[in-house]
């Protein structure tokens, strides 16, 4: 049976629940030592200089940076703005719901995990570490979360993004209840403690850089939207905005604390522009990696990526699950980039979306490594069922 048109990847051309600050991880988690940021920035500059100096790589590098910003980054940022504004206006205490309604903690955890980004999932993980939720709730949230890859898919294919979020919530809820029914609600329950109150605040980035980023975003979003409607834009303007936005995003990412450290802070108190930029930059750098790897493989290596993946099509859902085991959102963003470019089918994206734990796996490993490992392995079961079910029935 053919895959429905609405789920077919496009051609290659192409938390909203408020986590109350008092219950969220503390503001002193994560260190952003200036020396680390300078080293990361130096490495990025060296890689850029090396690629720019090579005449064959230069156009691919500039194209990857420009496309990553104008075709993806600006729309991801716009999605973050909508989600964060809604989050600030909402008054739902997700943590309080978990504590006050233990009978419904599994669907509540799945709902928090299904929110775009990793914030909701991190909150559930820290509550599990404090002994306030069951192991089934932990499995539910790790199953339902897509991490920051959700923003990428929502920005490019909102219909597919919403479908993945809905499936994640349903699968997470069902499987979470199943795990609690098998093991009991006290299986591997956390003993208390919170891994997020230890390190000092991260080194600050000059506020003017965040505002500069926001100023570049506005015209870039206009140019990106015009590109979607195939309205001609001067090449020089698109290149200038694309490079300025991408390079500033990468520089701010290098100078900022790690994404895991950012998640551990009370980011609700950050200015909206800074909060949007921090999260967008993390997505952007991985989109650049995915775009550049794709261009180098096809442009220099002569590789037909789609044909190469088609030779192992039956293994792609399994590969999506295995990539989902990797902690962090970066590898998952690369998988979504491949799906959106048409290189891999929906079944692989679906399997990865259910299997991956995003950045929520970092605090889980720190607080309860055994439970984190078992929960991660458990998420592979529904991921394989859904991925191969889609592959066998729809593709």
XYZ file of N, CA and C in Angstrom, residues 19-20 23-24 92-110 123-128 130-134 137:
105
model
N 5.740 25.238 33.226
C 6.347 24.516 34.335
C 6.668 25.548 35.419
N 5.949 25.490 36.519
C 6.084 26.520 37.539
C 7.516 26.601 38.017
N 8.889 24.718 41.069
C 9.020 23.276 40.992
C 10.003 22.844 39.929
N 10.367 23.741 39.039
C 11.282 23.389 37.959
C 12.692 23.304 38.505
N -1.137 26.504 33.711
C -1.231 25.099 34.104
C 0.064 24.684 34.782
N -0.039 24.180 35.989
C 1.126 23.715 36.743
C 1.314 22.226 36.458
N 2.163 21.911 35.477
C 2.366 20.519 35.097
C 2.909 19.681 36.228
N 3.853 20.227 37.000
C 4.427 19.485 38.119
C 3.376 19.255 39.197
N 2.591 20.282 39.473
C 1.545 20.131 40.477
C 0.531 19.066 40.094
N 0.186 19.004 38.815
C -0.742 17.972 38.352
C -0.173 16.578 38.579
N 1.123 16.424 38.328
C 1.758 15.123 38.553
C 1.653 14.699 40.014
N 1.909 15.643 40.918
C 1.940 15.321 42.344
C 0.534 15.130 42.905
N -0.417 15.963 42.455
C -1.763 15.936 43.038
C -2.651 14.823 42.469
N -2.325 14.339 41.274
C -3.185 13.351 40.619
C -2.366 12.133 40.200
N -1.902 11.348 41.180
C -1.064 10.193 40.841
C -1.768 9.165 39.966
N -3.108 9.101 40.036
C -3.829 8.140 39.190
C -3.646 8.461 37.710
N -3.453 9.734 37.407
C -3.352 10.165 36.011
C -1.940 10.633 35.655
N -0.959 10.215 36.466
C 0.395 10.715 36.226
C 0.961 10.229 34.895
N 0.552 9.053 34.433
C 1.084 8.543 33.163
C 0.633 9.405 31.985
N -0.676 9.663 31.788
C -1.046 10.547 30.679
C -0.559 11.980 30.863
N -0.470 12.455 32.110
C 0.069 13.801 32.333
C 1.532 13.848 31.910
N 2.300 12.823 32.297
C 3.702 12.765 31.900
C 3.837 12.665 30.390
N 2.986 11.853 29.758
C 3.032 11.727 28.303
C 2.698 13.053 27.630
N 11.245 18.118 33.284
C 10.515 18.310 34.538
C 10.034 16.972 35.084
N 9.485 16.113 34.224
C 9.011 14.802 34.681
C 10.175 13.959 35.184
N 11.306 14.012 34.479
C 12.475 13.228 34.889
C 12.951 13.660 36.269
N 13.000 14.964 36.520
C 13.452 15.435 37.833
C 12.455 15.057 38.926
N 11.158 15.037 38.599
C 10.164 14.593 39.588
C 10.320 13.095 39.852
N 10.671 12.328 38.822
C 10.919 10.899 39.037
C 12.135 10.713 39.942
N 13.064 12.604 42.220
C 12.666 12.972 43.584
C 11.700 11.963 44.196
N 11.386 10.886 43.463
C 10.502 9.849 43.987
C 9.035 10.196 43.929
N 8.644 11.140 43.057
C 7.263 11.619 43.031
C 6.444 11.060 41.878
N 7.038 10.271 40.995
C 6.288 9.653 39.904
C 6.721 8.201 39.751
N 5.923 7.436 39.056
C 6.211 6.017 38.863
C 7.150 5.806 37.681
N 5.455 6.408 34.400
C 5.416 7.806 33.974
C 6.722 8.201 33.304
